[in-house]
Amino acid sequence: MGAAMKNLDKQLKIGLVPTRREAFANETTTRRKEAVVKRFRELAEELDFEIVTIEDINEEGLLMTYHDVKAAYKKLTAAGVDALIFPHCNFGQEEAVGRLAKDMNLPVLIWGPRDGCPNGLEWRPTGLEWRPTDSQCGMFATTKLLMHYGVTFSYIENCAIDSDILKKELADFLAAANVVKAFRALRIARISSRPKEFLSVMVNEAELLEKYDIEIVPGEPTVILDRVDRILAEDRERMEALLQELVDAGLDISALGEKRYPLAAIELALMDFAEANDCNALSCECWNLFRKKYGVSPCFILGDLNDRGLPAACENDVHAAITSVMAVAAARYKTPSFVADLTIRHPENDNAELLWHCGSFAKKLKKADANGRIVKEGKGFYELEGGPVTVLRFDGNHGEYYMFAGEAKGVDGPVTNGNYLWIETDNWVKWEKKFIFGPYIHHVVGIHGSYSHIIQEACRYLGIRIDLPDMPNRY
């Protein structure tokens, strides 16, 4: 798949495909379908996604027969939907649902409104009055067929249309679909090579392409440095504007002196390179390339790129960049992620650990009362806000890829340099052994909020082995 074909639009489009079985053609089903479409339009407003319906594929706007699949496929594909929802307005038609889900190869949500009370043993002039819907019964049939087709699907329990359960679990499905969409669109700008000492960040580019269609775009040092030099020589206005944004955000940049211009030029060059090459993430060598020529490291810059919506990882850790993309997608782009070292244990709290790096965390994450500054080497110095934090790491070994996902909370701890956040886990020793025996290194991605369940659901669709703290260690 070429770069132009990668879908980088962050707005989710969802195909709403209500279905019914012919044997259940009745007024109750028709009213249900209308109520379902109305409710999902409301939810689209509340949860910020776009709906594409099948209202015009037949008179009823329902997926009813195998022949409806072709029309639905054509419309939904042309619209570029990112996921499918199949509300079972009665028993549903598993033959059509299964074929469409298989052909579209997108995240699939199965749900049906809770069935009403049976009418008892009532005889009418038109014959015996059977139950009009039996939606729950039909979903058992549909999901078995999806398994035969090898289709991964999500499910919301059989609940009322106005249930809070529907809204909450739909929001979770949307977040998981967002992760799948972002992962499948990955093009990573890899700036220069890894630092010589960091064999642990080696990646298999061919394998990532073959297994996951992840493309890595090399940013050769000469190309990047030439971009920086041209910006320094010709683009003072853009540099000044970027630097003013840092000051307006409350950061003290005075220690940079004249190095503030190379810092701004490097950030602009990296953004320009990513945009020119349709990249939605970046990993960068950060030890020598810029420091030796300009006297400034790109540490703060990489954090600021995360702040601007371009997930960026230091020490040329491609797997960290992949993890970052998944993290911000799980959060539906409401907060940036940060790449951190698992560094030291808390001196007093046995279940707490220091998430730290030398100055590469997004300024938006700065603790409200912390003094934020950029030191003369180009590194950010400030503590991060606490609260719930999800800790993630995508990594691989011998062709198998895993995603660690754990949840913690920010806590108080000793002051240190660089950017940092102390986190408390339920059992740090369990986490520590997970990282020792799992296919991971000391780099993790943190993101504020609780998203491990979202990542777990997304990994089902992506063929990545989820690895939670309570699971047995792999090695």
CSV table of N, CA and C in Angstrom, one decimal, residues 142-195:
chain,number,residue,atom,x,y,z
A,142,THR,N,-24.8,-15.2,14.5
A,142,THR,CA,-23.9,-14.3,13.8
A,142,THR,C,-22.5,-14.5,14.2
A,143,THR,N,-22.3,-14.4,15.6
A,143,THR,CA,-20.9,-14.4,16.1
A,143,THR,C,-20.2,-15.8,15.8
A,144,LYS,N,-21.0,-16.9,15.8
A,144,LYS,CA,-20.4,-18.2,15.4
A,144,LYS,C,-19.9,-18.2,14.0
A,145,LEU,N,-20.8,-17.6,13.1
A,145,LEU,CA,-20.3,-17.5,11.7
A,145,LEU,C,-19.1,-16.6,11.5
A,146,LEU,N,-19.1,-15.5,12.2
A,146,LEU,CA,-17.9,-14.7,12.2
A,146,LEU,C,-16.6,-15.4,12.5
A,147,MET,N,-16.7,-16.3,13.5
A,147,MET,CA,-15.6,-17.1,13.9
A,147,MET,C,-15.2,-18.0,12.8
A,148,HIS,N,-16.2,-18.6,12.1
A,148,HIS,CA,-15.9,-19.5,10.9
A,148,HIS,C,-15.1,-18.7,9.8
A,149,TYR,N,-15.5,-17.4,9.6
A,149,TYR,CA,-14.9,-16.6,8.6
A,149,TYR,C,-13.5,-16.1,9.1
A,150,GLY,N,-13.2,-16.2,10.3
A,150,GLY,CA,-12.0,-15.7,10.9
A,150,GLY,C,-12.0,-14.2,11.1
A,151,VAL,N,-13.2,-13.7,11.3
A,151,VAL,CA,-13.4,-12.2,11.6
A,151,VAL,C,-13.3,-11.9,13.1
A,152,THR,N,-12.4,-11.0,13.4
A,152,THR,CA,-12.4,-10.6,14.8
A,152,THR,C,-13.5,-9.6,15.0
A,153,PHE,N,-14.2,-9.7,16.1
A,153,PHE,CA,-15.3,-8.7,16.4
A,153,PHE,C,-15.4,-8.4,17.9
A,154,SER,N,-16.0,-7.2,18.1
A,154,SER,CA,-16.3,-6.8,19.5
A,154,SER,C,-17.8,-6.9,19.7
A,155,TYR,N,-18.2,-6.9,21.0
A,155,TYR,CA,-19.6,-7.1,21.3
A,155,TYR,C,-20.0,-6.3,22.5
A,156,ILE,N,-21.2,-5.7,22.4
A,156,ILE,CA,-21.8,-5.0,23.6
A,156,ILE,C,-23.0,-5.9,24.0
A,157,GLU,N,-23.1,-6.0,25.3
A,157,GLU,CA,-24.2,-6.9,25.8
A,157,GLU,C,-25.5,-6.4,25.3
A,158,ASN,N,-26.5,-7.4,25.2
A,158,ASN,CA,-27.8,-7.1,24.8
A,158,ASN,C,-28.5,-6.2,25.8
A,159,CYS,N,-28.6,-4.9,25.4
A,159,CYS,CA,-29.1,-3.9,26.4
A,159,CYS,C,-30.1,-3.0,25.7
A,160,ALA,N,-30.8,-2.1,26.5
A,160,ALA,CA,-31.8,-1.2,25.9
A,160,ALA,C,-31.1,-0.1,25.1
A,161,ILE,N,-31.8,0.4,24.2
A,161,ILE,CA,-31.2,1.5,23.3
A,161,ILE,C,-30.7,2.7,24.1
A,162,ASP,N,-31.4,3.0,25.1
A,162,ASP,CA,-31.1,4.2,25.9
A,162,ASP,C,-30.2,3.9,27.1
A,163,SER,N,-29.6,2.7,27.1
A,163,SER,CA,-28.8,2.3,28.3
A,163,SER,C,-27.5,3.0,28.3
A,164,ASP,N,-27.0,3.3,29.5
A,164,ASP,CA,-25.6,3.9,29.6
A,164,ASP,C,-24.6,2.9,29.2
A,165,ILE,N,-24.9,1.6,29.3
A,165,ILE,CA,-23.9,0.6,28.8
A,165,ILE,C,-23.6,0.7,27.4
A,166,LEU,N,-24.6,1.0,26.6
A,166,LEU,CA,-24.4,1.1,25.1
A,166,LEU,C,-23.4,2.3,24.9
A,167,LYS,N,-23.7,3.4,25.5
A,167,LYS,CA,-22.8,4.6,25.3
A,167,LYS,C,-21.4,4.4,25.7
A,168,LYS,N,-21.2,3.8,26.9
A,168,LYS,CA,-19.9,3.6,27.5
A,168,LYS,C,-19.1,2.6,26.6
A,169,GLU,N,-19.7,1.5,26.3
A,169,GLU,CA,-19.0,0.4,25.6
A,169,GLU,C,-18.8,0.8,24.1
A,170,LEU,N,-19.7,1.6,23.6
A,170,LEU,CA,-19.5,2.1,22.2
A,170,LEU,C,-18.3,3.0,22.2
A,171,ALA,N,-18.1,3.9,23.2
A,171,ALA,CA,-17.0,4.8,23.3
A,171,ALA,C,-15.7,4.0,23.3
A,172,ASP,N,-15.7,2.8,24.1
A,172,ASP,CA,-14.5,2.0,24.1
A,172,ASP,C,-14.2,1.4,22.8
A,173,PHE,N,-15.2,0.9,22.1
A,173,PHE,CA,-15.0,0.3,20.7
A,173,PHE,C,-14.5,1.4,19.8
A,174,LEU,N,-15.0,2.6,19.8
A,174,LEU,CA,-14.5,3.6,19.0
A,174,LEU,C,-13.0,3.9,19.2
A,175,ALA,N,-12.6,3.9,20.5
A,175,ALA,CA,-11.2,4.1,20.8
A,175,ALA,C,-10.3,3.0,20.3
A,176,ALA,N,-10.8,1.7,20.4
A,176,ALA,CA,-10.1,0.6,19.9
A,176,ALA,C,-10.0,0.7,18.4
A,177,ALA,N,-11.1,1.0,17.7
A,177,ALA,CA,-11.1,1.2,16.3
A,177,ALA,C,-10.1,2.3,15.8
A,178,ASN,N,-10.0,3.3,16.7
A,178,ASN,CA,-9.1,4.4,16.4
A,178,ASN,C,-7.6,3.9,16.4
A,179,VAL,N,-7.3,3.0,17.4
A,179,VAL,CA,-6.0,2.4,17.4
A,179,VAL,C,-5.7,1.6,16.2
A,180,VAL,N,-6.6,0.8,15.8
A,180,VAL,CA,-6.5,-0.1,14.6
A,180,VAL,C,-6.2,0.8,13.4
A,181,LYS,N,-7.0,1.9,13.3
A,181,LYS,CA,-6.9,2.7,12.1
A,181,LYS,C,-5.5,3.4,12.1
A,182,ALA,N,-5.1,3.9,13.2
A,182,ALA,CA,-3.8,4.6,13.3
A,182,ALA,C,-2.6,3.6,13.0
A,183,PHE,N,-2.7,2.4,13.6
A,183,PHE,CA,-1.7,1.4,13.4
A,183,PHE,C,-1.5,1.0,11.9
A,184,ARG,N,-2.7,0.8,11.3
A,184,ARG,CA,-2.7,0.4,9.9
A,184,ARG,C,-2.2,1.5,8.9
A,185,ALA,N,-2.1,2.8,9.4
A,185,ALA,CA,-1.7,3.9,8.6
A,185,ALA,C,-0.2,4.3,8.9
A,186,LEU,N,0.5,3.5,9.6
A,186,LEU,CA,1.8,3.9,10.1
A,186,LEU,C,2.9,4.1,9.1
A,187,ARG,N,3.4,5.3,9.0
A,187,ARG,CA,4.6,5.6,8.3
A,187,ARG,C,5.5,6.4,9.2
A,188,ILE,N,6.7,5.8,9.5
A,188,ILE,CA,7.5,6.4,10.5
A,188,ILE,C,8.8,7.0,9.9
A,189,ALA,N,9.0,8.3,10.2
A,189,ALA,CA,10.2,8.9,9.7
A,189,ALA,C,11.3,8.5,10.7
A,190,ARG,N,12.4,7.9,10.2
A,190,ARG,CA,13.5,7.5,11.1
A,190,ARG,C,14.7,8.3,10.8
A,191,ILE,N,15.0,9.2,11.7
A,191,ILE,CA,16.0,10.2,11.4
A,191,ILE,C,17.4,9.7,11.9
A,192,SER,N,18.3,9.5,10.9
A,192,SER,CA,19.6,9.0,11.1
A,192,SER,C,19.5,7.5,11.6
A,193,SER,N,20.6,7.1,12.3
A,193,SER,CA,20.6,5.7,12.8
A,193,SER,C,20.5,5.7,14.3
A,194,ARG,N,20.5,4.5,14.8
A,194,ARG,CA,20.4,4.4,16.3
A,194,ARG,C,21.8,4.7,16.9
A,195,PRO,N,21.8,5.2,18.1
A,195,PRO,CA,23.1,5.4,18.8
A,195,PRO,C,23.9,4.0,18.9
